XYZ file of C-alpha atoms in Angstrom:
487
model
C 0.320 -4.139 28.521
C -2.848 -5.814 29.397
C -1.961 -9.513 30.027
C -5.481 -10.719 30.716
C -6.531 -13.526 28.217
C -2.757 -14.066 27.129
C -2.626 -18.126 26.231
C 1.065 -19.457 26.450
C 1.893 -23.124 25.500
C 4.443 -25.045 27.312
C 6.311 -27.560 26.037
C 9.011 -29.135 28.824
C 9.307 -32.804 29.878
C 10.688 -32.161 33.049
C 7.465 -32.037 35.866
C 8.673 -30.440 38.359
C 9.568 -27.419 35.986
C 6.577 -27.312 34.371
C 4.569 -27.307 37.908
C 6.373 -24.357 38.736
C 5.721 -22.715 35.588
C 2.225 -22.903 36.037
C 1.851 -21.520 39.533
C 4.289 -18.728 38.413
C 2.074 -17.819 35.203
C -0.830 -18.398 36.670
C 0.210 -15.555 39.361
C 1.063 -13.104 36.460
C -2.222 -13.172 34.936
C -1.155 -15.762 32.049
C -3.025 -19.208 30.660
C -1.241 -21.929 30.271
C -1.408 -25.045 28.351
C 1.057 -27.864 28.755
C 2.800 -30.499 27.058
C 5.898 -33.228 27.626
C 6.299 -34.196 24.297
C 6.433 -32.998 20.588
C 3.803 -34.847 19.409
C 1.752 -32.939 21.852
C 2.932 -29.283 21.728
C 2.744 -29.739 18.064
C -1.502 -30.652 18.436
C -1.453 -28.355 20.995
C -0.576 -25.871 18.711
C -3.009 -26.982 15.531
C -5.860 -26.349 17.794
C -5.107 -22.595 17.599
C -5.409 -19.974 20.280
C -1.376 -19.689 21.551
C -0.066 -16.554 22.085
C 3.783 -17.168 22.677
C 5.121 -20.895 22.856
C 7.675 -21.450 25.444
C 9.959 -24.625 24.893
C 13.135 -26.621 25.694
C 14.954 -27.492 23.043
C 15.388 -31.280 23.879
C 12.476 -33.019 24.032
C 11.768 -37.184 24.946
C 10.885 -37.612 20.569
C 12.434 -35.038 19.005
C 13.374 -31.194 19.161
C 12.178 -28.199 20.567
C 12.596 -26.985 16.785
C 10.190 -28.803 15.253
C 8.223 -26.536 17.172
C 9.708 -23.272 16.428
C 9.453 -24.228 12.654
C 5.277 -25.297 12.922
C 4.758 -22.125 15.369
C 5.877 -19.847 12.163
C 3.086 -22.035 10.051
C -0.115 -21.628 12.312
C -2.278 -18.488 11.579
C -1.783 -16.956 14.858
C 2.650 -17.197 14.046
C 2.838 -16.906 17.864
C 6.618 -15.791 19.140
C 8.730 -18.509 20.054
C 11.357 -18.953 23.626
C 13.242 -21.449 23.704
C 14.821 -22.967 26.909
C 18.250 -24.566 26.732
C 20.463 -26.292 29.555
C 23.362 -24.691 30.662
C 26.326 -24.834 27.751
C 23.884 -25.440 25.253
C 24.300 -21.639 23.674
C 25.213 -22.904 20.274
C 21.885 -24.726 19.665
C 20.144 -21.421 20.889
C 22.147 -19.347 18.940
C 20.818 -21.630 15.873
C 17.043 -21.120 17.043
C 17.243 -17.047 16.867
C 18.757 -17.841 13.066
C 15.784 -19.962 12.632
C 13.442 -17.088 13.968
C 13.155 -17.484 17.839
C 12.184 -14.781 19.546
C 14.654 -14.782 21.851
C 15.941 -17.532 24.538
C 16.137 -18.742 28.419
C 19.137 -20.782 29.736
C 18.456 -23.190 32.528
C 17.944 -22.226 35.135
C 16.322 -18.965 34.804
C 14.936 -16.751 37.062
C 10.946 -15.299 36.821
C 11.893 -12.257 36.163
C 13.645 -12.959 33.351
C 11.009 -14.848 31.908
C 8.650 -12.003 32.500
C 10.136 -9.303 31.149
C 11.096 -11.771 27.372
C 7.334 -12.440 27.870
C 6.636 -8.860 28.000
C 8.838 -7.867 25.480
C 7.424 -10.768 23.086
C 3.791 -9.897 23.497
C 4.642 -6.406 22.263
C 6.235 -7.869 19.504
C 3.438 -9.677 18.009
C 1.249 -6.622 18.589
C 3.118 -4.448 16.675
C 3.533 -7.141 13.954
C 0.056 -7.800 13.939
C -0.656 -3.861 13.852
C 1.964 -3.359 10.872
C -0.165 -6.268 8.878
C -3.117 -4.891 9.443
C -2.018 -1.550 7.939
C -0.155 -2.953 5.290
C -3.678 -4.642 4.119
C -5.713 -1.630 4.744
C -3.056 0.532 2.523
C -2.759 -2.497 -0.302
C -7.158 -1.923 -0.116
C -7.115 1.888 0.408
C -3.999 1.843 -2.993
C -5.245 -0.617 -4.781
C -6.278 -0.451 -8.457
C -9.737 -1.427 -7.824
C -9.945 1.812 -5.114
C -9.448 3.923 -8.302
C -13.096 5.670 -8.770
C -13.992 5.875 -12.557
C -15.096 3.562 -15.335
C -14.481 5.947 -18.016
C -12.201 3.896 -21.179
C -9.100 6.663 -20.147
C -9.709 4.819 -16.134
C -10.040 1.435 -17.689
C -7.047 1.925 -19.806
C -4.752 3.347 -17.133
C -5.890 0.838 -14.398
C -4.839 -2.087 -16.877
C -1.600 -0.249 -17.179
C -0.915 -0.050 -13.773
C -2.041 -3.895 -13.360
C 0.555 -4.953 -16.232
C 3.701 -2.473 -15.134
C 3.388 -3.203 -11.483
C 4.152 -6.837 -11.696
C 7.806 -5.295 -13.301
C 10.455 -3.732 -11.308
C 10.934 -1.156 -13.689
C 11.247 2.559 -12.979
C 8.453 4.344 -13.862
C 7.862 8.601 -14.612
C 4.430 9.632 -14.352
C 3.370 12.478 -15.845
C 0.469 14.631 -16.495
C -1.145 17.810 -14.978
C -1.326 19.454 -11.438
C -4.259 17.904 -9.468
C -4.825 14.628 -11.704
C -3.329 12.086 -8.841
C 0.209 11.155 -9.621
C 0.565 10.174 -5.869
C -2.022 7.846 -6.024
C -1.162 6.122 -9.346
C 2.143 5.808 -7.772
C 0.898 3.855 -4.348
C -1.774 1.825 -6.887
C 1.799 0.814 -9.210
C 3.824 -0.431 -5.401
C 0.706 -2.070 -3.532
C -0.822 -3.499 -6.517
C 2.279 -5.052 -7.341
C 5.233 -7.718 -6.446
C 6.458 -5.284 -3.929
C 3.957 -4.503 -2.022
C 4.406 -6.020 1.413
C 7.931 -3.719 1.507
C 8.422 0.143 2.296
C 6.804 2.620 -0.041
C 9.151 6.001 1.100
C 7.701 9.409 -0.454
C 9.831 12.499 -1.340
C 8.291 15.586 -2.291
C 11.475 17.184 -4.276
C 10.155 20.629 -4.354
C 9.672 20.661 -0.725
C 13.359 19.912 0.649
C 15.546 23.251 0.925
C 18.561 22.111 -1.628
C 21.205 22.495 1.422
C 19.315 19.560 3.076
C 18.227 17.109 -0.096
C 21.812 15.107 -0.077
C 21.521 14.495 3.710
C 17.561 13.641 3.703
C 17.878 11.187 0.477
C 21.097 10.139 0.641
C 21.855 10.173 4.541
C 24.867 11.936 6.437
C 27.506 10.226 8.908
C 27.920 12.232 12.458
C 29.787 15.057 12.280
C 30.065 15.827 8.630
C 28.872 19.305 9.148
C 27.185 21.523 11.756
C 24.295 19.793 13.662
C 25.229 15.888 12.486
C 25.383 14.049 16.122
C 24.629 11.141 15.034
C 24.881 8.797 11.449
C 21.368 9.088 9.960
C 19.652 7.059 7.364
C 18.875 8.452 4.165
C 15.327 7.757 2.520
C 16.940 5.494 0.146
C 17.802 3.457 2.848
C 14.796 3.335 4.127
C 12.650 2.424 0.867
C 15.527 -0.415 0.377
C 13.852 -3.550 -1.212
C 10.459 -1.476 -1.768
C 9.478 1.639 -3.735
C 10.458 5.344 -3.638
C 8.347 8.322 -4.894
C 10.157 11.006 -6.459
C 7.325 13.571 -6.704
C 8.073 17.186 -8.204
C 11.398 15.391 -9.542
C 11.309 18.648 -12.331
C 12.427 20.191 -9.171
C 15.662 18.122 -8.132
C 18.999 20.341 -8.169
C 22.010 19.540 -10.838
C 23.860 18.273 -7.971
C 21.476 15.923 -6.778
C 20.609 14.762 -10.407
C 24.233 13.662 -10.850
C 24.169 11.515 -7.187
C 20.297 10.244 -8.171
C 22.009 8.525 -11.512
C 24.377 6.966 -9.786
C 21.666 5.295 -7.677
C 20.189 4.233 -10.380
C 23.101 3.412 -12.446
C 25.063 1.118 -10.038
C 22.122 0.637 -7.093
C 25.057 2.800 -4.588
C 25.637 5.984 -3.324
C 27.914 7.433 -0.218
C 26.502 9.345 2.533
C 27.366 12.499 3.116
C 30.540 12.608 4.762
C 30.622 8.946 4.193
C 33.742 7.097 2.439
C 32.251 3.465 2.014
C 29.349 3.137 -0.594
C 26.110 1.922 0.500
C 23.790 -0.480 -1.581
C 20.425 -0.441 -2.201
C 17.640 -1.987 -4.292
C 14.813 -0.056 -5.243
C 12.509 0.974 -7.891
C 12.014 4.370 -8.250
C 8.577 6.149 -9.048
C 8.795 10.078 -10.245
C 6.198 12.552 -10.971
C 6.136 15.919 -12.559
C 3.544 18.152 -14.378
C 6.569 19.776 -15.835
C 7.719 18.898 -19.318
C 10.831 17.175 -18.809
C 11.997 16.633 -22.533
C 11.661 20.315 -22.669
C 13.969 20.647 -19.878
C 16.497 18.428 -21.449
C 16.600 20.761 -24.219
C 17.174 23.697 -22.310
C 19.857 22.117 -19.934
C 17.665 22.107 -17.303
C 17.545 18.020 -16.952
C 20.103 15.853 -17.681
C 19.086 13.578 -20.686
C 21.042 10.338 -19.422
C 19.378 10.994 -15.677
C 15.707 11.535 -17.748
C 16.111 8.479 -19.825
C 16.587 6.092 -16.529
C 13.888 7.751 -14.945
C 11.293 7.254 -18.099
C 11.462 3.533 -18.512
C 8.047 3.051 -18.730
C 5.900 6.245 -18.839
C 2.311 6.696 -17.678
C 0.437 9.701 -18.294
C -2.259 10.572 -16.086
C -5.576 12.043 -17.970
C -7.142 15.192 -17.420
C -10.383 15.218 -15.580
C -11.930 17.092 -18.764
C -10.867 14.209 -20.258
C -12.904 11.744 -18.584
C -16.153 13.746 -17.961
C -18.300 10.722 -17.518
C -16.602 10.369 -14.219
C -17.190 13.435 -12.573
C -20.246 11.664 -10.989
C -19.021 8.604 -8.898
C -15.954 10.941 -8.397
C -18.174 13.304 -6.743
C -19.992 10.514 -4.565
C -16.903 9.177 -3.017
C -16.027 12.818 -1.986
C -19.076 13.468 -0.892
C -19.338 10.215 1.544
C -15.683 10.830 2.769
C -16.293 14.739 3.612
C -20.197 13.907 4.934
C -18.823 11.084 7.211
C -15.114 13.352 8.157
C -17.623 15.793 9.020
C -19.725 14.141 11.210
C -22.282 15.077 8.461
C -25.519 12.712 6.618
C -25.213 14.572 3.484
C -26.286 11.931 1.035
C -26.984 13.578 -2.213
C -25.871 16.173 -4.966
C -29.062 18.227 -6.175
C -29.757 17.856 -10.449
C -28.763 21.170 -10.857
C -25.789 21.643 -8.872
C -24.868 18.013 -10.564
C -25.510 19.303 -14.106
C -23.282 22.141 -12.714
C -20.394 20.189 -11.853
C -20.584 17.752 -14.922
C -20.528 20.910 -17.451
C -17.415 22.189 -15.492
C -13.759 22.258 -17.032
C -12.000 21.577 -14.174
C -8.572 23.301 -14.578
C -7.373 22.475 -11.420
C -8.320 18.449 -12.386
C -9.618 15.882 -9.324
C -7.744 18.293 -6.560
C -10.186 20.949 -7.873
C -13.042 18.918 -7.524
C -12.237 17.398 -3.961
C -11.832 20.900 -2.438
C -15.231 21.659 -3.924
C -16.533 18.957 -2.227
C -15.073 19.911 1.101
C -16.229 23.338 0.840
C -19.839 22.037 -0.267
C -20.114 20.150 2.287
C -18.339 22.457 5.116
C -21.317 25.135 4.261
C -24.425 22.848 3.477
C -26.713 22.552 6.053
C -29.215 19.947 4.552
C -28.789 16.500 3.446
C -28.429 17.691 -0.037
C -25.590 19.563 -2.004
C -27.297 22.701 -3.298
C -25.970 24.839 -6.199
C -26.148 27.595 -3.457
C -22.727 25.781 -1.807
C -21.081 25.632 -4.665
C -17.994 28.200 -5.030
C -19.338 31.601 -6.992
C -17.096 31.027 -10.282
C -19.086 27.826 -10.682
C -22.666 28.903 -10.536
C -24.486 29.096 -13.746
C -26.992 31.781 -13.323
C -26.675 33.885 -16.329
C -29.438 36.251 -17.673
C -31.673 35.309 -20.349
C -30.315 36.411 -23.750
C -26.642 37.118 -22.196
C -23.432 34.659 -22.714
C -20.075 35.194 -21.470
C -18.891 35.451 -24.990
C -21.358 38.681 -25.772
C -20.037 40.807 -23.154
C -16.700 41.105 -24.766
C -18.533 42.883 -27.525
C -20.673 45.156 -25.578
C -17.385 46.562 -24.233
C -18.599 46.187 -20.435
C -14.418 44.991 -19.743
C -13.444 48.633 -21.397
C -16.385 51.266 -20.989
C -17.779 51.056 -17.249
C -20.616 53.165 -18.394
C -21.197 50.720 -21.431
C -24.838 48.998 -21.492
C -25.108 45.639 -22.659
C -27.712 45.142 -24.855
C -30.048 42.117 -23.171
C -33.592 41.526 -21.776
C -34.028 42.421 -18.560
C -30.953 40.601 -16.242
C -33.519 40.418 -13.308
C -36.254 38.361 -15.506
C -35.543 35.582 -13.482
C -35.211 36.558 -10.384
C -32.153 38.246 -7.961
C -28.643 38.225 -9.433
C -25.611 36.753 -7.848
C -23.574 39.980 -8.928
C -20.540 37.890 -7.314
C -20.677 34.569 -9.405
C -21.579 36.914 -12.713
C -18.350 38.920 -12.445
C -16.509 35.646 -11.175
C -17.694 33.854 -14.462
C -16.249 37.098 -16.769
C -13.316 37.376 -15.274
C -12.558 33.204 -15.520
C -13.489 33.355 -19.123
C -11.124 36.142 -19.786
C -8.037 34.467 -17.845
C -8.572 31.498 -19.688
C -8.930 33.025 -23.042
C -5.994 34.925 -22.372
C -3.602 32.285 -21.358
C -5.045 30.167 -25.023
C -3.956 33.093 -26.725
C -0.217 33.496 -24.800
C -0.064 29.570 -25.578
C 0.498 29.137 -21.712
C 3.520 32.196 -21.246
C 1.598 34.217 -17.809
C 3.421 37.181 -18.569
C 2.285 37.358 -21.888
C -1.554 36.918 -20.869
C -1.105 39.440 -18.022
C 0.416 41.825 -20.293
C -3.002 41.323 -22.888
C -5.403 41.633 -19.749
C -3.753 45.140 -18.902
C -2.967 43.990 -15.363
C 0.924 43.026 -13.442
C 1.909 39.277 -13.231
C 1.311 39.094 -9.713
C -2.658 40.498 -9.963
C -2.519 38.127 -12.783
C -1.289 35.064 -10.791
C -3.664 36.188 -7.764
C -6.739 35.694 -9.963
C -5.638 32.239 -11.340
C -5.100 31.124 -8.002
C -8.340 32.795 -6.715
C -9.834 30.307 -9.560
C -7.899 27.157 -8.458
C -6.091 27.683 -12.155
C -2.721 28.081 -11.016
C -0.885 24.685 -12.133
C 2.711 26.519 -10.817
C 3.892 26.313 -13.846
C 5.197 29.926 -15.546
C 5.552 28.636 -19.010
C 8.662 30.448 -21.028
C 9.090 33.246 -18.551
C 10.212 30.465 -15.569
C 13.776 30.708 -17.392
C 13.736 35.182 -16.443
């Protein structure tokens, strides 16, 4: 560690030990300011600029205390070592309780004092790094970093300003793509607990023969591979928040331990035989329909009920239109400047584009528009030419998606439909033409299956798989099957 500029107060009546002090800082690259008394090392301190404060505990008027307790008081908080005579381990026993760093006993040697030194300035830089992020997160989480000023924003940022000041579990809900992860960060760092851990757990990610052990912990040697006890995520979001995301997705097993947490604030490791308490409010997520699963035994009610305390449910993009265009700024500024881009602007057209869009696959959709947008353009303005093919609008003059179906073009290849000339306006993009039909019939098709994939494949004539290819191709795919999930 670079120990150039590194100020360290002093505060020791006895002379002769503080002359040596100085000569041996000095020769380590330290500052060093001095003082015999309280009163002194106390204004010594007010004036700011201390790094770590080294004092004895007895001082001529008063105690080396008084210090420690000020030093945790100044904006700098600078680490605290206190010296103590020889026998004198009970009083420095009392200073760690009180929040020394560490401390010395008299006499010490240099090297001793150099290495605490050490170890204390790396102390405070990693505290000072860990605040820093914790304010960039509570900024980057906040409610206020929400983009949108539509009334569905307004409402569920006021929501999120009133249910985060609560301790409350909270389920939010809503559909793939409309940022459940973020509302959940926005409800912890907005909120009482936001200077404490904020653990995420993706539930559909964990293989179930790993879930207990990575949520709940394991002790070593309670089955192949445990050398050593681990800490579950609970543990580790103790006193904070956890997110439960995909919690659809949690295994009966697991559902039964999960209630328990929340139930009596415990749970045993695995392999464990003493329970282990925690306090934490837990966040879930799910695009699935969890009453749903309830009925069908898929979710335990009494687990669902403690989950749903307060619900929150997330609009769709679709449903908050007027958005789409600050939405689309902040992408565009986070891509251009990821990308080492200066991509300022959207184009009208390729803006009236985007605005007129449905958005299926909600504000995930939209972002990895962006990206791609701004990945191809080569100008310092978003064209409707780097927009993905399914999104761009040029249809011929006289022809909408809707008159095709009558013309029979999806059934008779050598069918004509009946339209002015398709090349009035200049070339075609065959592509985006054919990418437009074929979106329009997938969507009609799952509105008239009410949502079941294997019912709309069966009505386009093509297998589930091709069917599930071309909603994904589309960014449609939400993962959800609808009624065939249970075959």
């Amino acid at each position: 560690m670079d120990k150039s500029g590194t100020t360290i107060l002093v505060v020791e009546d006895e002379s002769s030990l503080r002359e040596m002090l100085e000569v041996a800082l000095k020769r380590t690259g330290h500052k060093a300011r001095f003082s015999a008394t309280l009163k002194s090392g106390l204004s010594e301190l007010e004036k700011g600029g201390i790094d770590i404060v080294l004092t004895d505990v007895k001082l001529p008027d008063g105690s080396g205390l008084d210090i420690l307790a000020r030093a945790k008081t100044v904006p700098e908080r600078p680490p605290v070592l206190i010296m103590t005579a020889f026998g004198s381990t009970d009083m420095a026993v009392e200073a760690m309780k009180l929040g020394a760093f560490h401390y010395l006993t008299k006499p010490f040697k240099l090297e001793e004092l150099n290495l605490l030194i050490g170890r204390a300035l790396s102390d405070a830089a990693l505290h000072k790094e860990n605040q820093t992020l914790k304010k960039e997160a509570k900024k980057q989480f906040s409610v206020e970093s929400m983009v949108g000023t539509s009334k569905a924003m307004k409402d569920l940022q006021s929501l999120i300003d009133r249910v985060g000041q609560t301790k409350s579990n909270v389920l939010v809900t809503g559909e793939s793509g409309t940022g459940k992860e973020l509302i959940a960060r926005a409800l912890h760092y907005s909120g009482t607990l936001r200077s404490k851990p904020f653990v995420t757990v993706n539930c559909g990610a964990i293989p179930e023969t790993l879930m207990e052990s990575e949520m709940f912990g394991h002790k070593r040697g309670s089955f192949t591979g445990a050398v050593a006890d681990k800490e579950g995520l609970f543990q580790v979001a103790d006193g904070g928040s956890i997110f439960l995301d995909e919690v659809g997705e949690l295994p009966p097993g697991i559902q039964v331990k999960l209630l328990r947490v929340l139930q009596d604030r415990s749970f045993r490791p695995v392999g464990g035989t003493e329970s282990t308490k925690v306090d934490v409010r837990v966040i879930s997520a799910t695009n699935r329909n969890l009453e749903e699963m309830v009925a069908k035994g898929e979710f335990r009610e009494d687990l669902y009920y403690r989950l749903n305390v307060i619900n929150i449910q997330t609009p769709a993009l679709r449903e908050r239109k007027e958005d789409v265009p600050q939405l689309v700024e902040h992408f565009l500024t986070k891509f251009s400047l990821g990308m080492g881009k200066n991509i300022t602007r959207v184009a009208p057209a390729a803006m009236d584009i985007l605005k007129e869009y449905e958005f299926p696959g909600n504000i995930r959709e939209l972002q990895n528009i962006l990206e791609r947008a701004v990945a191809l353009e080569g100008h310092a303005e978003i064209t409707v030419e780097s927009l993905p093919p399914h999104l761009k609008k040029r249809k011929a003059p006289g022809v909408s998606i809707p008159s095709l179906a009558t013309t029979g073009i999806v059934t008779a290849a050598s069918s004509v439909p009946q339209a002015e000339d398709p090349f009035q306006a200049g070339p075609v993009d065959l592509e985006a033409r054919v990418g437009e039909i074929e979106r329009f019939y997938l969507l009609k098709s799952m509105d008239r299956a009410k949502g079941v994939k294997k019912e709309a494949a069966r009505l386009l004539g093509i297998s589930f798989r091709s069917f599930r290819y071309r909603l994904a191709k589309y960014g449609m795919d939400t993962g959800d099957d609808g009624e065939e999930s249970k075959e």
